[in-house]
Amino acid sequence: MVAIPSIVVIGLIWLPAISSVVLSFTRWNGIGNLSGSDFIGLTNYRNVAANYPPFWPAMTHNLIWLLVMFFIATPAGMFLAVLLDKEIRGSRFYQMALYMPVVLSLALIGFIWQLIFSQQNGLLNAVTGSNIDWFGDQRYNLWAALVATSWRQVGYIMLLYLAGLKAVDHSLREAAAIDGCSESKAFFRVIFPVMRPINIIILVVTFIESLRAFDLVWIINRGRNGLELIATLVTQNVVGEASRIGFGSALATVMLLISSGFIVIYLRVVMKGDR
Amino acid sequence: MSNQNSEPISSSVPSAFLSSFMSSPMSRRTLLKGTMGAAALAALAACGSGSPSTSTGGATAGSKASGTVTFGSNQSDAVPKAAYAAFVKAYEAKSGVTIATNTVDHNTFQENINNYLQGSPDDVFTWFAGYRMRFFAEQGLAGDISDVWKNVSGMSDGFKAASTGTDGKQYFIPFDTYPWAVFYRPSVFKAKGYTVPKTMDDFYTLSTQIKKDGMIPLAFADKDGWPAMGTFDQINLRLNGYDFHISLMAGKESWTDQKVKNVFDAWRKLLEVSQPDSLGRTWQEAAQTLQKNQAATYILGMFVGQQFTAGADQEDLDFFTFPEMDSTIGTDAIEAPIDGFMMSKKPKNEAGAKDFLTYLSTAAAQEVYVKSDPTVIAANSKADTSGYTALQKKAVDFIGNAKHISQFMDRDTRPDFASTVMIPAIQTFIGNPKDVDGLVNSIESQKKTIFAS
C-alpha cells in the first residue's frame, strides 16, 4: 500500500529536487536536451555568493521576513484565536473578517494594498499627509510588504490555532480554574503545552511560508529594488527568456538546503515527542 | 491581467502594459496557468497536424499554398486582437488557406517562449527583431525564410538587416515599429513659449525654465525595470554612437570603459531634472503626469500615446529626438523596436506558412493593424499613410531619416543579461547614482560569466 504513494513522492518531489541540484552544477540555457549542458562545478555557487548583487539582500530580506512572521504575525494570530475562543458575541463575524485576507485572490490583495500604499493616490499618504513612496523607496517597501503579508498570515494562523483550541478538553480549563489559576497562567501552563502538536505545525508553517515568500512581492514589483527574496530570484533566473537554468537551480538549491534544515529540526522534535 | 512582460523579461512591447494599477500581477497561479496554456497550445498545434497539411518539406514560397496554417499570437488585448482577426480574415478570403489563430496572453507567451518553441510551436508566431530573434535562429528553433524575402517588396535595407540572423539568412518578417524619443505636448510648449531643444545644453536651459514654471522637466518611471533601459540607450547613442552601443550590447566592450562611465555620469545629471521616486512609478503613471501637464517631457516609446484619449488629447502629443550631446556623434542614430513574425523550425504546413508570411510583409496587411493602434506604424514603406495621425506621419519620417536604428536594450542584448543583470543594476544606479565605479565593475564581472556561455 505504501508503494504507490512512495512512487508518487519520489517521482514528483524527489526527482525534480535532485535534478535541480544536479543542474546547479551545470550551465544550461534550457534549450535542447540536457546533454547540451556543461558541467562547471561550483562556479554557479561562487557567482551566486560573490557575483550577484541581489543575492545577499535577498537572504537578509528572507531573514527579516522570518523574524517578523515569527515574532509578530504568528503570535498575533494565536492571540486573536485565544480571544475568539472565548465565545464572545459576534465571534463568527470576527473569524470571518480576519480570515477573509486568506481567501482573497492575490491579484485583489495586490490591488487593495496598492490603494493604501500608492504614493500619489494612496489612503495612507492621504490620511497622514506624508509623501512617502511606500512601494518604491527601498527604506520602506520591505516593511510595507511585511504589513500586507502579516495581514494574511494573522488570519491563517488564527484559524489553525482556533481549530486546535476548540479541541482542547474543557475539563482541563475547569480544573485549572478550580485550582485557582489566573486566565493567563492557565493558558501558558496548561493549554499551551497541551496544544504542542498544533504549536509545532504553526511553527513549521511560519518557517516554510517565510522561506518561500514570493507572491506578494512579485505582485508589487517582481521582487526587485529592495524586495528581493530568494524565491523571486529563482523565478527571475529560471522562468522566462532569461533561462539561466543552472544559475537559478543553484539559488533554488540554497533555498532547499535552508528549508531542509528546518524540516530536520521539525522531524527531530516530533520523533522525540513520540518516544 | 496581462502585463509587463516580461516580464521577468521586460518587454518593450506596449500592448502588454495596457493594464493598469499593478505592476505585475504574476503569481504562481498565473505561472501555472501559463504552463497549462502552453500545453493547450501544444495540443492545439498537434491537432493542426491532423488537418490537411499537405505540402511539407521542400516547399517554397512559390508553390501553391493550401490547408491550415497555425498562427501563434501574443496580442491578447481586445483592440489588437480584433485587428489581427481582421487581417487574418482578409488573407483567408484571398488565399483559401485557413489560419488557426492561437492567442496567448502577452506575458505568458514571452515567459514560455523557450518551452513553446521546443514543444510543438505554431507554424507562424509573433516575435521581435534583433538579438531576441537571432538567438532563437542560432539555436535552430526558427525556420529559414530567406526565400520569402525574395518576394518581399517595400522593406528598407535596415529592416532586412534587422531580420537577418548571424548566418546571413532571414528569419523574421517586420510588421510594425515605433520610435523612442522625447515626448511633449505642443500646446504646453506653445503656451509657455518653449522651443524644442537641439542640444543637451538647450535641454538643461529649458529644464530650468520648466522648473520655474512649476512643472517637472522630465517625467520618469522605472518600477517595471525596463523603461529606464531606454534612457540609457539614448544617452549611449548620443555620447558614444551607434557602433559602440551595439557592440556594448553584444558584450564585446567592457562596461568599465570610461565611455560607459560617461553615460552614467551624464545620466546622473539628467536625474536632477527627472521626476523623483521613479522606482515606485509605472510608465503609465509617468505618462499620465505628462498627459495632465504636470511634467513637460517624457522619454519613452510612442506607446506613451496609449495613456492619452483618442482625438484631441492624442493629437496634442508630439516628440523630438533625444538632444545632441556630442556634435561629432550627432543625432542620426535612433531607437525603434520592430515587432513581427517568425516561422517555426518544422512548420506543419510550410508552403502555407511562407505564403502567409509573404502576405504579412505587405502594406495591405499592415495597414489593417496600424489603423487599430495609432501608436505604431507599418514596417512596409508602401503602406498608405494618408490615414495616419500627425504623430504616425512624423514617426514615419523620423524612422525613415535615421541612419542607424537600434532595437532596445532588452532586444539588442542577451535576455538573461538584460533581465538579471541590467534591470537590478539600473535600479541600483537610480537609487544611488553616486557609485558609478562600483556599479560598472559589478556589471562587467557579471557580464563575463553570462557571455561566457
XYZ file of C-alpha atoms in Angstrom:
728
model
C 0.000 0.000 0.000
C 2.898 2.324 0.647
C 4.403 1.617 -2.743
C 2.144 3.851 -4.803
C 2.416 6.949 -2.610
C 6.182 6.396 -2.454
C 6.444 6.249 -6.215
C 4.401 9.434 -6.490
C 6.525 11.211 -3.892
C 9.783 10.079 -5.432
C 8.669 10.852 -8.961
C 7.061 14.194 -8.342
C 9.124 15.589 -5.489
C 12.469 13.887 -5.084
C 13.388 13.538 -8.729
C 12.775 17.198 -9.615
C 14.524 18.309 -6.433
C 17.539 16.139 -7.166
C 17.689 17.135 -10.805
C 17.578 20.755 -9.745
C 20.589 20.092 -7.519
C 22.367 18.361 -10.408
C 21.525 21.212 -12.770
C 23.009 23.689 -10.346
C 26.447 22.342 -11.244
C 25.926 22.961 -14.935
C 25.484 25.750 -17.408
C 22.345 25.239 -19.456
C 20.083 27.663 -21.293
C 17.081 25.364 -21.270
C 17.267 24.656 -24.987
C 17.911 21.214 -26.405
C 18.403 18.178 -24.221
C 20.416 18.041 -21.059
C 23.467 16.654 -22.800
C 23.932 20.158 -24.171
C 24.770 21.409 -20.702
C 28.328 21.871 -19.500
C 29.427 20.699 -16.104
C 31.012 23.699 -14.434
C 31.368 22.516 -10.850
C 30.806 25.091 -8.152
C 31.001 28.091 -10.470
C 27.287 28.864 -10.158
C 27.526 28.855 -6.380
C 30.589 31.098 -6.449
C 28.723 33.500 -8.727
C 25.638 33.419 -6.554
C 27.601 34.342 -3.461
C 30.147 36.758 -4.885
C 28.973 37.974 -8.249
C 25.241 38.522 -7.974
C 24.385 41.717 -6.113
C 20.729 40.816 -5.381
C 21.645 37.590 -3.524
C 22.723 38.869 -0.113
C 19.938 41.444 0.101
C 17.542 38.586 -0.693
C 18.971 36.447 2.129
C 18.665 39.370 4.520
C 15.110 40.077 3.440
C 14.096 36.443 3.892
C 15.578 36.539 7.385
C 13.741 39.774 8.280
C 10.594 38.221 6.835
C 11.017 35.160 9.034
C 11.660 37.217 12.167
C 8.626 39.425 11.618
C 6.381 36.433 10.942
C 7.749 34.544 13.921
C 7.719 37.341 16.486
C 4.786 39.454 15.322
C 2.345 37.916 12.843
C 2.158 34.388 14.261
C 1.831 35.437 17.934
C -0.807 37.968 16.875
C -2.767 35.255 15.100
C -2.521 32.976 18.142
C -3.605 35.798 20.429
C -6.654 36.516 18.296
C -7.520 32.820 18.288
C -7.435 32.734 22.085
C -9.686 35.803 22.217
C -12.141 34.382 19.728
C -12.206 31.080 21.568
C -13.966 32.819 24.453
C -17.327 32.692 22.717
C -17.667 36.437 22.713
C -20.593 37.966 20.857
C -20.078 38.152 17.145
C -17.240 35.646 17.251
C -18.274 34.215 13.895
C -18.177 37.653 12.334
C -14.682 38.377 13.641
C -13.456 34.999 12.473
C -14.774 35.643 9.023
C -13.361 39.157 8.865
C -9.933 38.053 9.994
C -9.857 35.047 7.733
C -11.004 36.992 4.688
C -7.483 38.001 3.511
C -6.529 34.328 3.215
C -9.417 33.674 0.838
C -8.946 36.696 -1.419
C -7.105 36.222 -4.660
C -3.599 37.616 -4.832
C -4.425 39.998 -7.611
C -7.083 41.517 -5.414
C -4.739 41.709 -2.442
C -2.163 43.491 -4.560
C -4.834 45.927 -5.647
C -6.097 46.542 -2.114
C -2.645 47.378 -0.836
C -1.910 49.480 -3.874
C -4.915 51.580 -2.889
C -3.446 52.021 0.550
C 0.249 52.424 -0.224
C 0.192 54.292 -3.532
C 2.267 57.431 -3.278
C 0.006 59.747 -5.206
C -3.470 58.361 -4.601
C -2.975 56.091 -1.608
C -5.069 56.123 1.524
C -2.085 56.084 3.867
C -0.456 59.190 2.431
C -3.817 60.938 2.182
C -4.552 60.337 5.854
C -1.088 61.026 7.264
C -0.229 63.804 4.835
C 3.159 62.235 4.135
C 4.602 61.813 0.684
C 6.425 58.537 1.157
C 6.842 56.280 -1.845
C 5.898 53.125 0.095
C 6.446 50.568 -2.640
C 9.270 52.324 -4.473
C 11.566 53.507 -1.706
C 13.975 50.819 -0.555
C 13.835 52.095 3.002
C 10.133 51.363 3.326
C 8.939 48.887 0.754
C 10.003 45.726 2.598
C 8.077 46.881 5.658
C 5.053 47.796 3.573
C 5.133 44.306 2.064
C 5.507 42.783 5.531
C 2.425 44.615 6.766
C 0.461 43.233 3.837
C 1.787 39.705 4.411
C 1.151 39.826 8.138
C -2.408 40.815 7.357
C -2.815 37.441 5.641
C -0.642 35.422 7.976
C -2.572 36.540 11.078
C -5.849 35.234 9.675
C -4.286 31.972 8.580
C -2.621 31.244 11.908
C -5.729 32.342 13.770
C -7.865 29.778 12.019
C -5.366 26.960 12.535
C -4.964 27.779 16.182
C -8.647 28.264 16.791
C -9.304 24.775 15.447
C -6.725 23.470 17.897
C -8.185 25.379 20.813
C -11.654 24.045 20.133
C -10.289 20.538 20.504
C -8.849 21.150 23.961
C -10.779 19.307 26.641
C -12.948 21.689 28.624
C -12.372 19.859 31.868
C -8.716 20.954 31.747
C -9.711 24.602 31.918
C -12.215 23.943 34.656
C -9.659 22.059 36.697
C -7.197 24.916 36.294
C -9.855 27.414 37.349
C -10.748 25.364 40.406
C -7.075 25.192 41.333
C -7.071 28.997 41.301
C -5.110 29.622 38.107
C -5.431 33.067 36.585
C -6.517 33.028 32.961
C -3.149 33.831 31.512
C -1.464 31.331 33.776
C -3.967 28.673 32.744
C -3.160 29.354 29.115
C 0.618 29.291 29.416
C 0.847 26.458 31.937
C -1.973 24.188 30.813
C -3.470 24.956 27.409
C -0.285 25.883 25.540
C 1.597 22.678 26.497
C -1.441 20.569 25.597
C -1.502 22.236 22.176
C 2.016 21.030 21.382
C 1.174 19.282 18.085
C -0.620 22.367 16.806
C 2.195 24.609 18.020
C 4.694 22.607 16.014
C 2.548 22.747 12.920
C 2.241 26.504 13.279
C 5.966 26.849 13.795
C 6.662 24.868 10.643
C 4.023 26.733 8.651
C 5.583 30.028 9.727
C 9.082 28.947 8.744
C 8.127 27.447 5.415
C 5.838 30.321 4.443
C 8.573 32.831 5.251
C 11.200 30.994 3.254
C 9.112 30.602 0.176
C 7.544 34.054 0.406
C 7.051 35.097 -3.161
C 3.639 36.089 -4.442
C 3.089 39.380 -2.699
C 6.439 40.941 -3.598
C 6.083 39.551 -7.107
C 2.812 41.423 -7.438
C 4.309 44.612 -6.029
C 7.375 44.898 -8.249
C 8.521 41.419 -9.254
C 10.875 41.216 -6.312
C 13.277 43.953 -7.235
C 14.515 47.186 -5.765
C 14.514 46.358 -2.069
C 12.058 43.468 -2.266
C 14.472 40.761 -3.387
C 13.695 37.344 -1.933
C 15.359 34.046 -2.788
C 12.192 32.712 -4.408
C 11.840 35.721 -6.693
C 15.472 35.455 -7.744
C 14.961 31.797 -8.649
C 11.954 32.732 -10.760
C 13.688 35.643 -12.446
C 16.540 33.378 -13.490
C 14.704 30.224 -14.459
C 11.354 31.313 -15.859
C 11.083 33.351 -18.999
C 13.577 34.175 -21.657
C 16.461 34.585 -19.227
C 16.807 30.816 -18.827
C 19.835 30.777 -16.594
C 18.719 27.312 -15.555
C 21.953 26.278 -13.877
C 22.378 29.533 -12.025
C 18.735 29.603 -10.952
C 18.997 25.988 -9.790
C 21.931 26.943 -7.604
C 19.729 29.572 -5.960
C 16.938 27.018 -5.597
C 19.377 24.569 -4.015
C 20.407 27.175 -1.460
C 16.730 27.576 -0.626
C 16.276 23.814 -0.450
C 19.187 23.460 1.964
C 17.837 26.117 4.302
C 14.328 24.662 4.369
C 15.702 21.149 4.851
C 17.427 22.460 7.942
C 14.065 23.407 9.413
C 12.451 20.174 8.326
C 15.181 18.174 10.056
C 14.649 20.143 13.249
C 10.912 19.561 12.970
C 11.301 15.831 12.452
C 13.674 15.547 15.394
C 11.237 17.357 17.672
C 8.333 15.215 16.513
C 10.238 11.941 16.894
C 11.474 12.895 20.307
C 7.881 13.577 21.325
C 6.734 10.153 20.138
C 9.319 8.284 22.106
C -4.394 40.708 -16.093
C -1.841 40.755 -18.775
C 1.045 42.989 -18.470
C 4.607 43.501 -18.194
C 6.401 41.096 -19.573
C 8.216 40.452 -19.463
C 8.464 40.023 -17.957
C 10.707 38.647 -15.859
C 11.908 39.740 -19.154
C 10.869 43.182 -19.686
C 9.345 43.842 -22.917
C 9.290 46.982 -24.742
C 6.057 45.980 -26.342
C 3.386 48.412 -25.365
C 0.192 46.483 -25.586
C 1.407 44.236 -22.850
C 1.348 47.094 -20.455
C -2.082 48.431 -21.069
C -3.326 47.027 -17.861
C -3.387 49.358 -15.099
C -2.944 49.590 -11.447
C -0.494 46.903 -10.552
C 2.920 46.472 -11.945
C 2.961 42.726 -12.241
C 0.101 40.623 -11.211
C 2.036 37.485 -11.901
C 1.660 34.756 -9.397
C 2.433 31.134 -9.202
C -1.135 30.674 -10.221
C -0.764 32.604 -13.415
C 2.511 30.850 -13.964
C 0.735 27.566 -13.708
C -1.971 28.851 -15.946
C 0.770 29.803 -18.323
C 2.216 26.341 -18.480
C -1.235 24.933 -18.876
C -1.811 27.418 -21.629
C 1.350 26.281 -23.324
C 0.253 22.698 -23.023
C -3.098 23.554 -24.500
C -1.326 25.363 -27.271
C 0.825 22.358 -27.958
C -2.268 20.218 -28.065
C -3.915 22.585 -30.491
C -0.833 22.651 -32.642
C -0.791 18.881 -32.582
C -4.391 18.875 -33.754
C -3.276 21.043 -36.595
C -1.054 18.269 -37.856
C -4.071 16.056 -38.413
C -5.683 18.568 -40.708
C -4.938 18.526 -44.407
C -1.461 19.968 -44.183
C -0.326 18.642 -47.453
C 2.883 20.000 -48.800
C 5.510 19.581 -46.121
C 9.186 19.597 -46.847
C 10.923 21.194 -49.745
C 8.035 23.545 -50.333
C 8.910 27.034 -51.334
C 7.012 30.250 -51.222
C 6.343 29.778 -54.894
C 4.412 26.536 -54.574
C 0.677 26.618 -54.105
C -0.396 27.190 -50.526
C -3.416 25.422 -49.082
C -4.645 23.713 -45.954
C -4.395 25.118 -42.457
C -1.615 27.266 -41.035
C -1.389 27.612 -37.259
C -0.637 31.105 -36.034
C 0.603 31.859 -32.505
C -0.332 35.363 -31.464
C 0.548 37.203 -28.274
C -1.920 40.006 -28.969
C -4.262 39.243 -26.121
C -5.665 42.747 -25.661
C -9.028 43.321 -27.270
C -8.147 46.013 -29.816
C -5.042 44.465 -31.396
C -6.658 41.035 -31.189
C -9.550 42.270 -33.305
C -7.111 43.859 -35.744
C -5.239 40.565 -36.069
C -8.532 38.801 -36.716
C -9.301 41.345 -39.430
C -6.128 40.781 -41.471
C -6.331 37.032 -40.929
C -9.827 37.097 -42.394
C -8.674 39.186 -45.325
C -5.872 36.725 -46.003
C -8.143 33.678 -45.767
C -10.534 35.198 -48.290
C -7.671 35.996 -50.655
C -5.696 32.759 -50.463
C -8.059 29.961 -49.500
C -5.679 28.964 -46.700
C -7.261 28.538 -43.280
C -5.489 30.263 -40.395
C -5.952 28.746 -36.945
C -5.024 31.543 -34.551
C -3.946 30.644 -31.027
C -3.918 33.772 -28.916
C -1.916 33.602 -25.700
C -1.599 36.244 -23.026
C 1.291 38.531 -23.922
C 3.360 37.892 -20.799
C 2.717 34.205 -20.771
C 3.779 33.974 -24.387
C 7.101 35.651 -23.690
C 7.801 33.781 -20.490
C 7.147 30.436 -22.120
C 8.832 31.131 -25.428
C 11.626 28.606 -24.776
C 9.250 25.782 -23.979
C 6.856 26.846 -26.679
C 9.451 26.726 -29.443
C 10.822 23.395 -28.262
C 7.383 21.806 -27.994
C 5.112 21.924 -30.992
C 5.005 25.607 -31.866
C 2.566 27.135 -34.294
C 3.748 27.445 -37.906
C 3.914 31.236 -37.687
C 4.318 33.172 -34.445
C 4.752 36.744 -33.235
C 8.189 37.847 -32.079
C 10.713 40.706 -32.004
C 13.606 41.678 -34.251
C 17.182 41.994 -33.064
C 19.154 39.764 -30.731
C 15.978 38.138 -29.476
C 15.262 36.874 -32.986
C 18.868 35.910 -33.756
C 19.131 33.945 -30.516
C 16.370 31.529 -31.492
C 17.639 31.346 -35.050
C 21.066 30.331 -33.758
C 19.524 27.683 -31.515
C 17.850 26.188 -34.570
C 14.387 26.958 -33.253
C 13.313 29.215 -36.115
C 12.692 28.474 -39.777
C 14.791 29.999 -42.562
C 12.535 32.250 -44.646
C 15.141 33.721 -46.991
C 13.037 32.582 -49.990
C 10.047 34.525 -48.661
C 12.208 37.632 -48.645
C 12.762 37.228 -52.408
C 9.086 38.133 -52.849
C 9.063 40.909 -50.273
C 8.895 44.442 -51.534
C 8.714 47.785 -49.808
C 11.016 46.846 -46.939
C 14.079 49.017 -46.388
C 17.559 47.520 -46.151
C 17.567 48.447 -42.488
C 14.527 46.254 -41.867
C 16.071 43.431 -43.861
C 19.239 43.665 -41.794
C 17.142 43.565 -38.625
C 15.508 40.361 -39.923
C 18.773 38.624 -40.734
C 20.390 36.043 -38.475
C 24.112 35.749 -37.785
C 24.350 33.216 -40.620
C 23.145 35.796 -43.170
C 19.742 34.151 -43.698
C 16.425 35.828 -42.937
C 14.253 34.551 -40.112
C 11.862 37.398 -39.476
C 9.161 39.491 -41.194
C 8.900 43.044 -39.828
C 5.310 44.086 -39.256
C 5.163 47.267 -37.225
C 7.534 49.600 -35.441
C 7.523 52.704 -33.272
C 10.203 55.196 -32.218
C 11.625 56.035 -28.799
C 12.056 59.766 -28.362
C 11.290 62.687 -26.054
C 7.532 63.239 -25.988
C 5.870 66.546 -25.133
C 2.598 68.440 -25.583
C 2.829 71.149 -28.274
C 0.054 73.138 -26.567
C 2.167 73.461 -23.410
C 5.301 74.390 -25.341
C 3.339 76.996 -27.263
C 1.618 78.483 -24.234
C 4.883 78.780 -22.315
C 6.968 79.814 -25.303
C 9.334 76.836 -25.095
C 11.333 75.743 -28.113
C 12.360 72.195 -28.893
C 15.922 71.731 -27.603
C 18.568 70.723 -30.128
C 21.418 70.063 -27.742
C 21.660 68.864 -24.176
C 22.681 72.380 -23.089
C 19.460 73.696 -24.615
C 17.578 70.989 -22.772
C 19.047 71.999 -19.407
C 18.305 75.671 -20.075
C 14.757 74.689 -20.909
C 14.549 72.499 -17.804
C 15.428 75.446 -15.576
C 12.602 77.389 -17.160
C 10.161 74.483 -16.804
C 11.038 74.155 -13.128
C 10.401 77.875 -12.663
C 7.002 77.363 -14.245
C 6.219 74.773 -11.623
C 6.391 71.652 -13.757
C 8.616 68.580 -13.734
C 11.060 68.916 -16.643
C 11.282 65.184 -17.407
C 8.789 62.521 -16.336
C 10.478 59.291 -15.250
C 9.403 55.836 -14.085
C 11.206 52.538 -13.623
C 9.116 50.370 -11.357
C 8.875 47.742 -14.061
C 12.644 47.726 -14.524
C 12.725 48.088 -18.296
C 11.631 51.673 -19.142
C 14.868 53.233 -17.861
C 16.813 50.998 -20.247
C 15.527 53.337 -22.948
C 17.139 56.334 -21.252
C 20.462 54.508 -21.059
C 20.224 53.629 -24.752
C 19.501 57.225 -25.744
C 22.421 58.682 -23.779
C 24.787 55.985 -25.008
C 23.742 56.518 -28.641
C 24.312 60.273 -28.298
C 27.594 60.107 -26.379
C 29.289 57.075 -27.904
C 27.437 56.460 -31.135
C 25.584 53.524 -32.652
C 28.539 51.193 -33.262
C 29.780 51.369 -29.695
C 26.255 50.908 -28.354
C 25.606 47.783 -30.394
C 28.994 46.353 -29.601
C 28.492 47.071 -25.892
C 25.131 45.295 -26.032
C 26.763 42.354 -27.795
C 29.147 42.004 -24.870
C 32.181 42.994 -26.900
C 33.044 46.153 -24.984
C 33.971 46.476 -21.358
C 31.419 48.117 -19.096
C 34.302 49.561 -17.074
C 35.333 51.597 -20.123
C 35.413 55.337 -19.420
C 32.858 55.734 -22.212
C 30.274 53.792 -20.229
C 31.090 55.702 -17.054
C 30.465 58.901 -19.006
C 26.980 57.643 -19.839
C 26.156 57.106 -16.182
C 27.714 60.453 -15.247
C 25.548 62.205 -17.849
C 22.536 60.278 -16.621
C 23.190 61.386 -13.038
C 22.944 64.971 -14.266
C 19.727 64.149 -16.117
C 18.271 62.603 -12.954
C 18.456 66.032 -11.326
C 15.746 67.277 -13.677
C 13.870 63.961 -13.756
C 10.788 63.105 -11.739
C 11.940 61.729 -8.343
C 10.802 58.453 -6.721
C 10.802 56.760 -10.115
C 11.276 53.241 -8.719
C 7.738 53.187 -7.353
C 6.112 54.513 -10.504
C 4.919 52.643 -13.572
C 5.373 54.138 -17.021
C 1.619 54.544 -17.224
C 1.634 56.793 -14.169
C 4.541 58.818 -15.556
C 2.741 59.147 -18.890
C -0.268 60.486 -17.043
C 1.822 63.235 -15.445
C 2.709 64.272 -18.992
C -0.915 63.973 -20.020
C -2.017 66.155 -17.089
C 0.658 68.762 -17.878
C 2.421 68.129 -14.577
C 5.545 67.110 -16.464
C 6.756 68.782 -19.641
C 8.615 65.962 -21.386
C 8.998 62.186 -21.168
C 11.468 59.786 -22.790
C 9.508 56.723 -23.892
C 8.349 54.756 -26.904
C 5.447 56.050 -28.940
C 3.134 53.755 -26.972
C 3.056 56.609 -24.443
C 0.085 57.688 -26.581
C -1.955 54.780 -25.177
C -2.379 56.821 -21.998
C -3.954 59.652 -23.978
C -7.576 59.517 -25.044
C -8.152 59.302 -28.763
C -8.973 62.536 -30.506
C -7.876 65.997 -29.415
C -5.943 64.682 -26.418
C -3.902 62.297 -28.548
C -3.399 64.919 -31.236
C -1.758 67.186 -28.677
C 1.227 64.853 -28.417
C 4.462 65.271 -30.318
C 8.080 64.235 -29.937
C 11.612 65.359 -30.655
C 14.762 63.313 -30.914
C 16.901 62.984 -27.816
C 19.120 66.109 -27.848
C 22.638 66.088 -29.217
C 25.376 65.541 -26.644
C 28.455 65.436 -28.868
C 28.490 67.267 -32.198
C 30.867 64.705 -33.715
C 28.345 61.949 -32.962
C 25.199 63.874 -33.847
C 21.677 62.547 -33.593
C 21.368 60.249 -36.602
C 21.011 57.102 -34.524
C 17.580 56.410 -33.045
C 15.830 53.583 -31.315
C 12.812 51.956 -32.959
C 11.918 48.405 -31.914
C 10.402 46.237 -34.641
C 7.688 43.675 -33.970
C 6.899 40.997 -36.484
C 6.623 37.310 -37.246
C 8.775 34.216 -37.500
C 8.260 30.688 -38.754
C 8.891 27.698 -36.508
C 11.683 25.287 -37.419
C 9.424 22.490 -38.665
C 6.099 24.008 -39.679
C 3.301 21.526 -40.338
C 2.369 23.457 -43.436
C 5.498 25.105 -44.746
C 4.079 26.332 -48.048
C 1.080 27.834 -46.295
C 3.214 29.417 -43.588
C 5.508 31.035 -46.142
C 2.590 32.291 -48.171
C 1.039 33.768 -45.029
C 4.359 35.407 -44.073
C 4.604 36.911 -47.545
C 1.168 38.384 -47.021
C 2.160 39.730 -43.594
C 5.048 41.601 -45.171
C 2.699 43.521 -47.442
C 1.414 47.010 -46.888
C -2.191 45.739 -47.120
C -1.905 43.504 -44.061
C -0.037 46.080 -42.003
C -2.464 48.882 -42.807
C -5.269 46.926 -41.166
C -3.283 46.632 -37.979
C -1.826 50.131 -37.644
C -5.283 51.595 -38.046
C -6.260 49.916 -34.795
C -3.231 51.181 -32.895
C -2.200 54.773 -33.684
C 0.981 54.410 -31.607
C 2.732 52.176 -34.149
C 3.491 52.483 -37.846
C 3.643 49.886 -40.613
C 7.053 48.437 -41.427
C 6.370 48.351 -45.147
C 7.262 51.646 -46.802
C 4.462 51.234 -49.345
C 1.830 51.360 -46.639
C -0.770 54.040 -47.206
C -0.034 56.813 -44.731
C -2.967 59.035 -45.658
C -4.985 57.647 -42.764
C -2.122 58.194 -40.306
C -2.364 60.620 -37.439
C 0.117 63.508 -37.394
C 2.160 61.591 -34.829
C 2.299 58.477 -37.009
C 3.332 60.560 -40.008
C 6.094 62.156 -38.000
C 7.256 58.723 -36.850
C 7.473 57.574 -40.487
C 9.788 60.486 -41.326
C 11.749 60.110 -38.114
C 12.492 56.441 -38.722
C 12.935 56.943 -42.462
C 15.582 59.628 -41.975
C 17.547 57.809 -39.299
C 20.922 56.484 -40.348
C 21.150 53.845 -37.648
C 18.312 52.154 -35.786
C 18.810 50.224 -32.591
C 16.068 47.995 -31.153
C 16.027 48.349 -27.385
C 18.375 47.171 -24.661
C 16.424 44.011 -23.935
C 16.206 43.245 -27.660
C 19.801 44.118 -28.533
C 21.478 42.048 -25.858
C 21.089 38.630 -24.276
C 17.782 38.311 -22.425
C 19.465 36.831 -19.350
C 21.900 39.741 -19.207
C 19.156 42.314 -19.692
C 16.816 40.928 -17.076
C 19.044 39.503 -14.371
C 21.929 41.983 -14.546
C 20.855 45.239 -16.160
C 17.451 45.678 -14.524
C 18.852 45.424 -10.981
C 21.939 47.441 -11.982
C 19.948 50.336 -13.429
C 17.603 50.349 -10.457
C 20.604 50.406 -8.131
C 22.002 53.333 -10.093
C 18.729 55.258 -9.853
C 18.610 54.612 -6.110
C 22.245 55.588 -5.603
C 23.634 57.434 -8.638
C 26.971 58.235 -6.992
C 28.799 54.909 -7.061
C 29.366 54.516 -10.797
C 32.705 52.688 -10.430
C 31.243 50.032 -8.166
C 28.284 49.653 -10.486
C 30.193 49.189 -13.731
C 32.634 46.799 -12.084
C 29.745 44.684 -10.890
C 28.059 44.738 -14.313
C 31.299 43.799 -16.041
C 32.066 40.878 -13.764
C 28.529 39.515 -14.126
C 28.645 40.086 -17.874
C 31.764 37.937 -18.134
C 30.035 34.965 -16.538
C 26.919 35.323 -18.697
C 28.571 35.943 -22.031
C 30.970 33.071 -21.348
C 28.282 30.565 -22.268
